[in-house]
JSON list of C-alpha atoms in Angstrom, two decimals:
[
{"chain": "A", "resi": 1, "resn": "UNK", "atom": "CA", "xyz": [0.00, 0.00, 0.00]},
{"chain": "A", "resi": 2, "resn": "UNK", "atom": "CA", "xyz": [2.69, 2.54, 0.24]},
{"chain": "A", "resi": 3, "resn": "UNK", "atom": "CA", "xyz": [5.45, 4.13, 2.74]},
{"chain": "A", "resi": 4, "resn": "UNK", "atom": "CA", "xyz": [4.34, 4.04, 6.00]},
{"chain": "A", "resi": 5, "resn": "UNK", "atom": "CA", "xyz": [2.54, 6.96, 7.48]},
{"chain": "A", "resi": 6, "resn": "UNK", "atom": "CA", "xyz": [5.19, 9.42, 9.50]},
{"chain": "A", "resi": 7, "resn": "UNK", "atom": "CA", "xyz": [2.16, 9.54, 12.18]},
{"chain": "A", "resi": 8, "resn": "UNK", "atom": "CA", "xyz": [2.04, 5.79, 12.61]},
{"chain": "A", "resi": 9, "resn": "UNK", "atom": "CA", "xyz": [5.79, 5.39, 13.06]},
{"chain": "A", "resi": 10, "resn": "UNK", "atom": "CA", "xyz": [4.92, 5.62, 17.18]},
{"chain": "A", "resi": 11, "resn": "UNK", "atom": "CA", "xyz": [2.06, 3.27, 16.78]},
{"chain": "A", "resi": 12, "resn": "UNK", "atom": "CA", "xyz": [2.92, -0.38, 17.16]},
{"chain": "A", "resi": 13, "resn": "UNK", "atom": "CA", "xyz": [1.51, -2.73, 14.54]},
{"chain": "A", "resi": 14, "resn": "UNK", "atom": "CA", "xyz": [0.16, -5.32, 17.60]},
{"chain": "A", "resi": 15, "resn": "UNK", "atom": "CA", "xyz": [-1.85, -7.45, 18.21]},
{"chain": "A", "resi": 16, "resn": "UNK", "atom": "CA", "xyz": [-5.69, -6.94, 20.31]},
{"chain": "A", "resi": 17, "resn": "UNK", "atom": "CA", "xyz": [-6.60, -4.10, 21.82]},
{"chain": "A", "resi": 18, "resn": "UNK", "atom": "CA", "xyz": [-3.48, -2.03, 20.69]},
{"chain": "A", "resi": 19, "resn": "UNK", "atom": "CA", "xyz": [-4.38, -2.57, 17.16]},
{"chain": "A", "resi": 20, "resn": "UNK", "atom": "CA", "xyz": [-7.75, -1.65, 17.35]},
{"chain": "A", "resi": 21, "resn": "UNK", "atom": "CA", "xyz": [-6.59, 1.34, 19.02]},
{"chain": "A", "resi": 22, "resn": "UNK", "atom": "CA", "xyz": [-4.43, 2.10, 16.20]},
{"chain": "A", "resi": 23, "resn": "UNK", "atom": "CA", "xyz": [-6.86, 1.70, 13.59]},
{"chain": "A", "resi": 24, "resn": "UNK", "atom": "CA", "xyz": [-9.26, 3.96, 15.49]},
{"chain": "A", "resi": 25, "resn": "UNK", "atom": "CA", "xyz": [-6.66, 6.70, 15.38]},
{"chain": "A", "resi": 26, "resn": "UNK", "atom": "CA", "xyz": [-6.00, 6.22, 11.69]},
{"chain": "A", "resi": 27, "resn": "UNK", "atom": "CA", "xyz": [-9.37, 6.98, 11.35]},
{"chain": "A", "resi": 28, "resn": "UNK", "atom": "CA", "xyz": [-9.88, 9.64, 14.00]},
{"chain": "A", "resi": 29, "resn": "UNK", "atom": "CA", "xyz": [-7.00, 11.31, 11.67]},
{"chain": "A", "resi": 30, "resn": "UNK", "atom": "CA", "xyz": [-8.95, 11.23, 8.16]},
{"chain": "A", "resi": 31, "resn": "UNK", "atom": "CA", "xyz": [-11.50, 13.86, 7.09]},
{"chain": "A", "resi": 32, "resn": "UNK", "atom": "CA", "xyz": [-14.49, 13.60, 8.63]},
{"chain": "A", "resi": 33, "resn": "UNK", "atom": "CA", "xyz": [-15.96, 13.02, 5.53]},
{"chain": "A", "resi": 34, "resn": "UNK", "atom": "CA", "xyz": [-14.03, 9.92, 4.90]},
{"chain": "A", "resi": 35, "resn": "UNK", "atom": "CA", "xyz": [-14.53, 8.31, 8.49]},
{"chain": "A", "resi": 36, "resn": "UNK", "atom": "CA", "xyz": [-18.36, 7.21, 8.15]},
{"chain": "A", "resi": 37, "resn": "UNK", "atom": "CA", "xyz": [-17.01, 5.04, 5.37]},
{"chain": "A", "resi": 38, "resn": "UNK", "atom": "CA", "xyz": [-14.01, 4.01, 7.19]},
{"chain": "A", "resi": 39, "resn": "UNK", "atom": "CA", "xyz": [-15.55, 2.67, 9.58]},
{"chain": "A", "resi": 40, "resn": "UNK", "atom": "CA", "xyz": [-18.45, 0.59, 7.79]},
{"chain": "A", "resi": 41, "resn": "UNK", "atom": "CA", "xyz": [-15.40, -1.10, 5.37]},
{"chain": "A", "resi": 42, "resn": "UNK", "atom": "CA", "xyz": [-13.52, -1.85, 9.21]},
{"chain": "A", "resi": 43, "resn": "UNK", "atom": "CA", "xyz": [-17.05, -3.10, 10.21]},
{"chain": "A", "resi": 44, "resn": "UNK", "atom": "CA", "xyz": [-17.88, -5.54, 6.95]},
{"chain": "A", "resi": 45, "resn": "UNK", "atom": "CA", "xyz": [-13.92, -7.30, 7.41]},
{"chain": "A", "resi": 46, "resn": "UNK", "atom": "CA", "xyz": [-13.89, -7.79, 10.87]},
{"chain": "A", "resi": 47, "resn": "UNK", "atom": "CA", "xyz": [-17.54, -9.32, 10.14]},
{"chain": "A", "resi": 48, "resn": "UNK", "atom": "CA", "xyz": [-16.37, -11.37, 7.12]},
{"chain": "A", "resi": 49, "resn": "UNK", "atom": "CA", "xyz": [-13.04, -12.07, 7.97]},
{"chain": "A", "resi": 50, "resn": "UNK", "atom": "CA", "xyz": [-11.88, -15.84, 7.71]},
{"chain": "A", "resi": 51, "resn": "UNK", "atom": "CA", "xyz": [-11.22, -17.46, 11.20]},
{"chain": "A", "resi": 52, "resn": "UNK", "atom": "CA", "xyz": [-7.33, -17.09, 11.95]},
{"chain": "A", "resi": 53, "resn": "UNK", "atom": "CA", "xyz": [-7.22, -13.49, 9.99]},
{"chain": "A", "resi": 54, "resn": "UNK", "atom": "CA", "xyz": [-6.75, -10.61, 13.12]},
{"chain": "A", "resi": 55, "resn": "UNK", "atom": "CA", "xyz": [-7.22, -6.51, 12.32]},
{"chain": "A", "resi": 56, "resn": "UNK", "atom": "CA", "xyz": [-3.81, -4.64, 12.71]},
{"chain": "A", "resi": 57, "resn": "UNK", "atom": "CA", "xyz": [-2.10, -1.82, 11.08]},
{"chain": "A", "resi": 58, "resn": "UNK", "atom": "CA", "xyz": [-0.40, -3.18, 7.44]},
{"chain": "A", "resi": 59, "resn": "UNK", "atom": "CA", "xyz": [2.72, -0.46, 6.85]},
{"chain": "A", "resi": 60, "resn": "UNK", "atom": "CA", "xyz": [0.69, 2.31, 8.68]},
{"chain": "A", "resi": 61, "resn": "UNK", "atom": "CA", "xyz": [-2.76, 1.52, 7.13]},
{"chain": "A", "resi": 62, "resn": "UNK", "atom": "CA", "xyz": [-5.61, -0.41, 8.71]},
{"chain": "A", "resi": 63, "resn": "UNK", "atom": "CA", "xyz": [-5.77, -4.45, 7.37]},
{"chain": "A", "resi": 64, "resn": "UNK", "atom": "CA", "xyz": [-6.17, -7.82, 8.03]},
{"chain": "A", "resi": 65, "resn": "UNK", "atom": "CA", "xyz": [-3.20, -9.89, 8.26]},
{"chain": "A", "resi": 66, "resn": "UNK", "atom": "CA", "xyz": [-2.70, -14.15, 8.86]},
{"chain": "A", "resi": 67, "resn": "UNK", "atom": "CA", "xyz": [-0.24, -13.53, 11.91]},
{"chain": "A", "resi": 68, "resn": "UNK", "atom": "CA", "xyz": [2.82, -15.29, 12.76]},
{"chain": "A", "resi": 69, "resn": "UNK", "atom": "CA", "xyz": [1.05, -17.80, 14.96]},
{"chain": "A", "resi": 70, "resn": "UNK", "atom": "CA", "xyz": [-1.04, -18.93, 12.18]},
{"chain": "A", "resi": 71, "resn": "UNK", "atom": "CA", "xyz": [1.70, -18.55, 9.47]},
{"chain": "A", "resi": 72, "resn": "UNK", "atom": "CA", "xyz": [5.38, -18.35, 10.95]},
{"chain": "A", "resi": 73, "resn": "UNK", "atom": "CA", "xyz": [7.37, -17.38, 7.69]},
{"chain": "A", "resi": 74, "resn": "UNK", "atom": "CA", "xyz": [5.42, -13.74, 7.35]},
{"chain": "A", "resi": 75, "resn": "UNK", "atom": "CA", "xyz": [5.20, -11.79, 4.42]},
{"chain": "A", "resi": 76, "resn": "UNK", "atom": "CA", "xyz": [7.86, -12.59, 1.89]},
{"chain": "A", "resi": 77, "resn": "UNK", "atom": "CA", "xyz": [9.33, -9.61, 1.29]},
{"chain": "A", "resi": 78, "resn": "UNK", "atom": "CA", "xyz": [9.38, -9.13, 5.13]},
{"chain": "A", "resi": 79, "resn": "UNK", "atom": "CA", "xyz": [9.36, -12.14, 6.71]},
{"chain": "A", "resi": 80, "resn": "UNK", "atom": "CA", "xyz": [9.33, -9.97, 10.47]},
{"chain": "A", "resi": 81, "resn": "UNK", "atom": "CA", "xyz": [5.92, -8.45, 8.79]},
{"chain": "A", "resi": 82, "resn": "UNK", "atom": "CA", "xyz": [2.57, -10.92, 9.05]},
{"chain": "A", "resi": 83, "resn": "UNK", "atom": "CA", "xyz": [1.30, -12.40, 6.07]},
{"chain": "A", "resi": 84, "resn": "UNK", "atom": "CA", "xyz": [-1.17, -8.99, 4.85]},
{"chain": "A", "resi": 85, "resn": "UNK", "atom": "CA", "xyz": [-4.51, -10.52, 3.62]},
{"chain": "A", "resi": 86, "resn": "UNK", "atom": "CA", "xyz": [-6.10, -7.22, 3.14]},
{"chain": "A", "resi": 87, "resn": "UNK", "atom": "CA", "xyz": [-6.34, -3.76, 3.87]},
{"chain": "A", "resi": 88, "resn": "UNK", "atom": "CA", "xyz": [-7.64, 0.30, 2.90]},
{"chain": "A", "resi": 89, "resn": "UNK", "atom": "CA", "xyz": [-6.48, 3.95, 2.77]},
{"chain": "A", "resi": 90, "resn": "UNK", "atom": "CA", "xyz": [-7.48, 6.77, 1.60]},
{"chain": "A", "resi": 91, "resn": "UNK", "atom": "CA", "xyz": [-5.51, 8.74, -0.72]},
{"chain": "A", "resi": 92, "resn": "UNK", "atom": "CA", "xyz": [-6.34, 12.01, -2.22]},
{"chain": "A", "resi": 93, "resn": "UNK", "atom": "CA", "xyz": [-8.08, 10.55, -5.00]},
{"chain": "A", "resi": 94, "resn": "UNK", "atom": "CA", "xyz": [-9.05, 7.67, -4.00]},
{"chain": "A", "resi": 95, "resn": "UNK", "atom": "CA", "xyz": [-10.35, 4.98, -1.63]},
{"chain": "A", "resi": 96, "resn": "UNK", "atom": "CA", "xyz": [-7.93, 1.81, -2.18]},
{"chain": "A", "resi": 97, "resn": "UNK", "atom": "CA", "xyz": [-9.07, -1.63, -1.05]},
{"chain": "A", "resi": 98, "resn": "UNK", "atom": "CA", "xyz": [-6.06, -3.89, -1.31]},
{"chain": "A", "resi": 99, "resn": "UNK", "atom": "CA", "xyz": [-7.37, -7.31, -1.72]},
{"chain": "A", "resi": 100, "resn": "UNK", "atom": "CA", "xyz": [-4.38, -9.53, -1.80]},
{"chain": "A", "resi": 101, "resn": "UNK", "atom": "CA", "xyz": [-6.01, -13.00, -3.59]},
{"chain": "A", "resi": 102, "resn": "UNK", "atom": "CA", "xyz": [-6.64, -10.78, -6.28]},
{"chain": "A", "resi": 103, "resn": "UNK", "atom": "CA", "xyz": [-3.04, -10.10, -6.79]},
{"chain": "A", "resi": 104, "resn": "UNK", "atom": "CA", "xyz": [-2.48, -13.39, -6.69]},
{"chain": "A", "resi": 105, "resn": "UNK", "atom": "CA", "xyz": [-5.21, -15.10, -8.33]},
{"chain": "A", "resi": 106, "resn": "UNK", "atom": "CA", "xyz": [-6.33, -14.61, -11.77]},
{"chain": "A", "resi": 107, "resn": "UNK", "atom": "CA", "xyz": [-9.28, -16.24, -11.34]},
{"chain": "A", "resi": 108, "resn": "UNK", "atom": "CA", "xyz": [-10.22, -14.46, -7.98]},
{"chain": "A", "resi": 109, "resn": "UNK", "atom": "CA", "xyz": [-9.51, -11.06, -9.97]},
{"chain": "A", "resi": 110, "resn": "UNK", "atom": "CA", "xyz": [-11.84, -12.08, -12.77]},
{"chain": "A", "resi": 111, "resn": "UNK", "atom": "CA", "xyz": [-14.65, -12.96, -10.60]},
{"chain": "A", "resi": 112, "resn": "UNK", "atom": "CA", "xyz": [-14.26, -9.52, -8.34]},
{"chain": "A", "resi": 113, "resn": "UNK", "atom": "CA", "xyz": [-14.17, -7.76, -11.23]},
{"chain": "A", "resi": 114, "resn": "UNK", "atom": "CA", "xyz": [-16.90, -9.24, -13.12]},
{"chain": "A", "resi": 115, "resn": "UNK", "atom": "CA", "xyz": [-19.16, -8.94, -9.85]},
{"chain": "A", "resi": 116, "resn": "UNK", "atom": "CA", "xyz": [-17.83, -5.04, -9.42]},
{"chain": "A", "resi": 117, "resn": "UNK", "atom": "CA", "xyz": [-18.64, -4.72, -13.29]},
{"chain": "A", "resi": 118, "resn": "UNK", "atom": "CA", "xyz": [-22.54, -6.10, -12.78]},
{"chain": "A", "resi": 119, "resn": "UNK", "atom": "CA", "xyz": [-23.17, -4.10, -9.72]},
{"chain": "A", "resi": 120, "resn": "UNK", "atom": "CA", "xyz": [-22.53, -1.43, -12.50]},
{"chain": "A", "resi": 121, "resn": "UNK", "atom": "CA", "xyz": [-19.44, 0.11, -11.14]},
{"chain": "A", "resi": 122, "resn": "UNK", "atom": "CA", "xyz": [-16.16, 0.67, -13.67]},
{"chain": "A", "resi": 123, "resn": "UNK", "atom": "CA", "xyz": [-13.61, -0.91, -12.63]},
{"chain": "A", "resi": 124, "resn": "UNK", "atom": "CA", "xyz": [-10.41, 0.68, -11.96]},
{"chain": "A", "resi": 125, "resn": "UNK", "atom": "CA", "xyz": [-7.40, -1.31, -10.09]},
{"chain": "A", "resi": 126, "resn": "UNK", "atom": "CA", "xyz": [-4.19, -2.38, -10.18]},
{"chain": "A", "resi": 127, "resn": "UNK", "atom": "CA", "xyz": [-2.37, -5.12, -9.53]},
{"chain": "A", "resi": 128, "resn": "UNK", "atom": "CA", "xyz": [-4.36, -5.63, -5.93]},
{"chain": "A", "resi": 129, "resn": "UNK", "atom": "CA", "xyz": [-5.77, -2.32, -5.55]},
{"chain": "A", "resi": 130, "resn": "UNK", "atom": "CA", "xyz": [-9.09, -1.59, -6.59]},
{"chain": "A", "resi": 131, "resn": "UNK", "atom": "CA", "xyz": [-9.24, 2.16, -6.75]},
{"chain": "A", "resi": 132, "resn": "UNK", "atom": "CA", "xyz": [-12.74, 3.74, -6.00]},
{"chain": "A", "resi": 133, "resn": "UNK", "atom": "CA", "xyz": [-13.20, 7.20, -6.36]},
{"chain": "A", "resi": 134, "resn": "UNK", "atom": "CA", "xyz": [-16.51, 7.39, -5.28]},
{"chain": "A", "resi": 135, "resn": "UNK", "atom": "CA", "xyz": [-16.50, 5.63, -1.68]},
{"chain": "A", "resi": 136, "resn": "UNK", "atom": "CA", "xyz": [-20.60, 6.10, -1.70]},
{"chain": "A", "resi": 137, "resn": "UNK", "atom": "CA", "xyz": [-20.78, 3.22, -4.15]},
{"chain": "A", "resi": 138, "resn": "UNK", "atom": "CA", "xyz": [-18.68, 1.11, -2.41]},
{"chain": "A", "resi": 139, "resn": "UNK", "atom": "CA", "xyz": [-20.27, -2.51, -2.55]},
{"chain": "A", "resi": 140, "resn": "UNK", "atom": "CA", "xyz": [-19.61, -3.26, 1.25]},
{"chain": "A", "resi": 141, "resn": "UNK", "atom": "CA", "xyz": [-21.56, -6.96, 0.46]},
{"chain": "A", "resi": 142, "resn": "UNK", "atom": "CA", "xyz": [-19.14, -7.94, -2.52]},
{"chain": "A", "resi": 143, "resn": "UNK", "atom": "CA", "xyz": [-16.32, -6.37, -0.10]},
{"chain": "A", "resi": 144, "resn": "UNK", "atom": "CA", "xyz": [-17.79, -9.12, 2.25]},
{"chain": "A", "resi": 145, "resn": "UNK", "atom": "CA", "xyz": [-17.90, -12.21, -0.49]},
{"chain": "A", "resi": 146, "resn": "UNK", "atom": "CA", "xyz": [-14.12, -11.37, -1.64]},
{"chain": "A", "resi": 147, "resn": "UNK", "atom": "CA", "xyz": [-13.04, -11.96, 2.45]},
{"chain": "A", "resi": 148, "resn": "UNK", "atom": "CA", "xyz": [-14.94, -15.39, 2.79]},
{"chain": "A", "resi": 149, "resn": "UNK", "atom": "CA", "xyz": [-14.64, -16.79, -0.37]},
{"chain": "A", "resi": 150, "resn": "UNK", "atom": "CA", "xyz": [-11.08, -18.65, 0.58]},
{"chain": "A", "resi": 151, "resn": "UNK", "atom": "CA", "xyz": [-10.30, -19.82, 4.00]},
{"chain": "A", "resi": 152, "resn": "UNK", "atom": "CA", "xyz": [-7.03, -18.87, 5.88]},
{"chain": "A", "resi": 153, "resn": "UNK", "atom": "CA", "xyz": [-5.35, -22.10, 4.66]},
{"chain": "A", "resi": 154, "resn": "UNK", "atom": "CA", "xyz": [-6.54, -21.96, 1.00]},
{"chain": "A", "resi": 155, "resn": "UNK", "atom": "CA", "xyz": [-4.89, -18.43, 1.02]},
{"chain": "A", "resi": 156, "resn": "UNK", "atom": "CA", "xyz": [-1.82, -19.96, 2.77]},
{"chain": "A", "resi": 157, "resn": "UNK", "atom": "CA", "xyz": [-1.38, -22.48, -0.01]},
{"chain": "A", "resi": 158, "resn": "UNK", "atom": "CA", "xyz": [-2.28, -19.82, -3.23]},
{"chain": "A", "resi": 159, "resn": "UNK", "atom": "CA", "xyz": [0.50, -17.90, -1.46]},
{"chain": "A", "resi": 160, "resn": "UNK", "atom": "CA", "xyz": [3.25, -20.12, -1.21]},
{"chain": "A", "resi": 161, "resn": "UNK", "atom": "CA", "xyz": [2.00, -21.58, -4.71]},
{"chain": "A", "resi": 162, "resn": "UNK", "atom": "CA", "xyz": [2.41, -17.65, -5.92]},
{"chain": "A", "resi": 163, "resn": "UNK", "atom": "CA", "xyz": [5.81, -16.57, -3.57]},
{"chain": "A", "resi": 164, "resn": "UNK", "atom": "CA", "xyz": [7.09, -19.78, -2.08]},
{"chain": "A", "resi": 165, "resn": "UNK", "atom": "CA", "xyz": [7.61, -20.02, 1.78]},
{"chain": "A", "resi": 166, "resn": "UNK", "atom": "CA", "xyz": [11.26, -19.88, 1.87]},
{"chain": "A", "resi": 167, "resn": "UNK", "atom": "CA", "xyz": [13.37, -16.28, 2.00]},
{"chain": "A", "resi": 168, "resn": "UNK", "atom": "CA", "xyz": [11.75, -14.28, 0.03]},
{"chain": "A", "resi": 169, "resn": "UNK", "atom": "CA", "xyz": [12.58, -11.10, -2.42]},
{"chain": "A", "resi": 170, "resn": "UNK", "atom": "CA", "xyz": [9.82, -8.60, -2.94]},
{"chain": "A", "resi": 171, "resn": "UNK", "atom": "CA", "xyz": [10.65, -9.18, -6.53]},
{"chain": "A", "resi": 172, "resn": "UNK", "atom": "CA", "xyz": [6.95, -9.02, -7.25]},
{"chain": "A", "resi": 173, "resn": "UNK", "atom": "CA", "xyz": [6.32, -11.50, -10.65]},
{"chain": "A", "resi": 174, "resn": "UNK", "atom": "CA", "xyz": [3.48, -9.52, -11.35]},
{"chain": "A", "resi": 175, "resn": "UNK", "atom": "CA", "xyz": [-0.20, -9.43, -10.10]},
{"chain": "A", "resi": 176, "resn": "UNK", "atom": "CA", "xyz": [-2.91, -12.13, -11.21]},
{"chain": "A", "resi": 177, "resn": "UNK", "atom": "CA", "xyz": [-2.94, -10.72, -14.80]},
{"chain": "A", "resi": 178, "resn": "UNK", "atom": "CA", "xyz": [0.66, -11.37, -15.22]},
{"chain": "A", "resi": 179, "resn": "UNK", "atom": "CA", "xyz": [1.73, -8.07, -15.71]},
{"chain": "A", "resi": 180, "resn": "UNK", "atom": "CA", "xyz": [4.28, -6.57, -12.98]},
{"chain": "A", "resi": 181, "resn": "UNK", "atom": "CA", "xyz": [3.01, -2.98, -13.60]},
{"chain": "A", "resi": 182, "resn": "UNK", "atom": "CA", "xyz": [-1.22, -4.49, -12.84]},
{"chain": "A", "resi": 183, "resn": "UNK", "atom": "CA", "xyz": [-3.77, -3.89, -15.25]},
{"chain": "A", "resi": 184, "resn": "UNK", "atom": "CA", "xyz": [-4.33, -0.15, -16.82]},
{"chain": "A", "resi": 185, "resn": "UNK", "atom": "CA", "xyz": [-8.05, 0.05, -17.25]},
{"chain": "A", "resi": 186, "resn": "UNK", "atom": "CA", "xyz": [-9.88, 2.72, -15.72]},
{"chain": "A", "resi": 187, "resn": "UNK", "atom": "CA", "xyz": [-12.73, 3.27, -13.79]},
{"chain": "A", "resi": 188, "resn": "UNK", "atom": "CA", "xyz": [-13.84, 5.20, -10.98]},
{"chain": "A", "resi": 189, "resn": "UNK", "atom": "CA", "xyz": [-15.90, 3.65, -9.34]},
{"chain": "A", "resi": 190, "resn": "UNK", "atom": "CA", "xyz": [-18.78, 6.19, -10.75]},
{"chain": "A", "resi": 191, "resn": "UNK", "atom": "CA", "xyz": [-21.68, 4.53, -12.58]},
{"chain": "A", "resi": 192, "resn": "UNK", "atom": "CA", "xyz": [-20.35, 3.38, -16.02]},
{"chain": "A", "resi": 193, "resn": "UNK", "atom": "CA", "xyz": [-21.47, 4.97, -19.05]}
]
């Protein structure tokens, strides 16, 4: 998702109560246009969240992540860093849901996107981040499908099957559509046209 916030540098990424902590102040810290919706995306993951997935801060932005005592190697491009499984910011532009089988499953991509497309929302990501500019339209119950649709160790093994579990290089091999730089289509999610 980015560098990591210079605000959340004093905030530990922890487990429990510290986490949710954190991921209240994120969102204490947005406009308050922005938090209403912050806080209904927070509410549909930690709803539809697969069992062994915990809430924490992903570098400085609120996520899910499979932690170490579900999946001891970590992220592979930091294996000190929990596996990431999802997460959302804000930017200026944007509201980007980071949706990590999508990177690395073409056929978890396709179906998103087809749903995103029939809901009749453009689509507009890239190689995990679906960008949508209007966060109004945000489909909180396709938000919901994408989290249960794969179980903590079906993501564990797409994973490994995509990165390997040994020491890793965050040499990404590109997203789910093969390409390292994502997909370039646009949409906003604004009604298409």
């Amino acid at each position: 998702p980015g560098a990591r916030p210079a605000w959340a540098e004093s905030l530990p990424p922890s487990e429990g109560a510290m986490a949710r902590d954190a991921i209240e102040v994120y969102i204490q810290k947005q406009p308050e246009d922005r938090q209403d919706v912050l806080r209904k995306l927070r509410a549909t993951m930690l709803k539809h969240k697969p069992k062994g997935v915990q809430e924490q801060l992903c570098e400085g932005f609120p996520g899910l992540v499979v932690p170490h005592s579900v999946y001891p190697p970590g992220y592979h491009c930091d294996r000190s860093q929990p596996l990431p499984f999802a997460s959302y910011c804000f930017t200026t532009k944007h509201l980007g849901l980071h949706l990590w089988l999508l990177y690395m499953d073409a056929e978890e991509k396709s179906w998103f996107e087809k749903e995103w497309k029939a809901r009749g929302l453009r689509w507009d990501a890239g190689v995990c981040c679906v960008r949508v500019r209007d966060p109004e339209l945000l489909p909180y119950d396709l938000v919901g499908k994408a989290l249960r649709r794969r179980g903590v160790r079906q993501f564990i093994a797409t994973y490994e099957g995509r990165f390997g579990a040994g020491p890793g290089k965050c040499g990404h091999r590109g997203g789910a559509g093969g390409k390292a730089t994502g997909t370039k289509a646009r949409a906003t999610g604004t009604k298409a046209r």
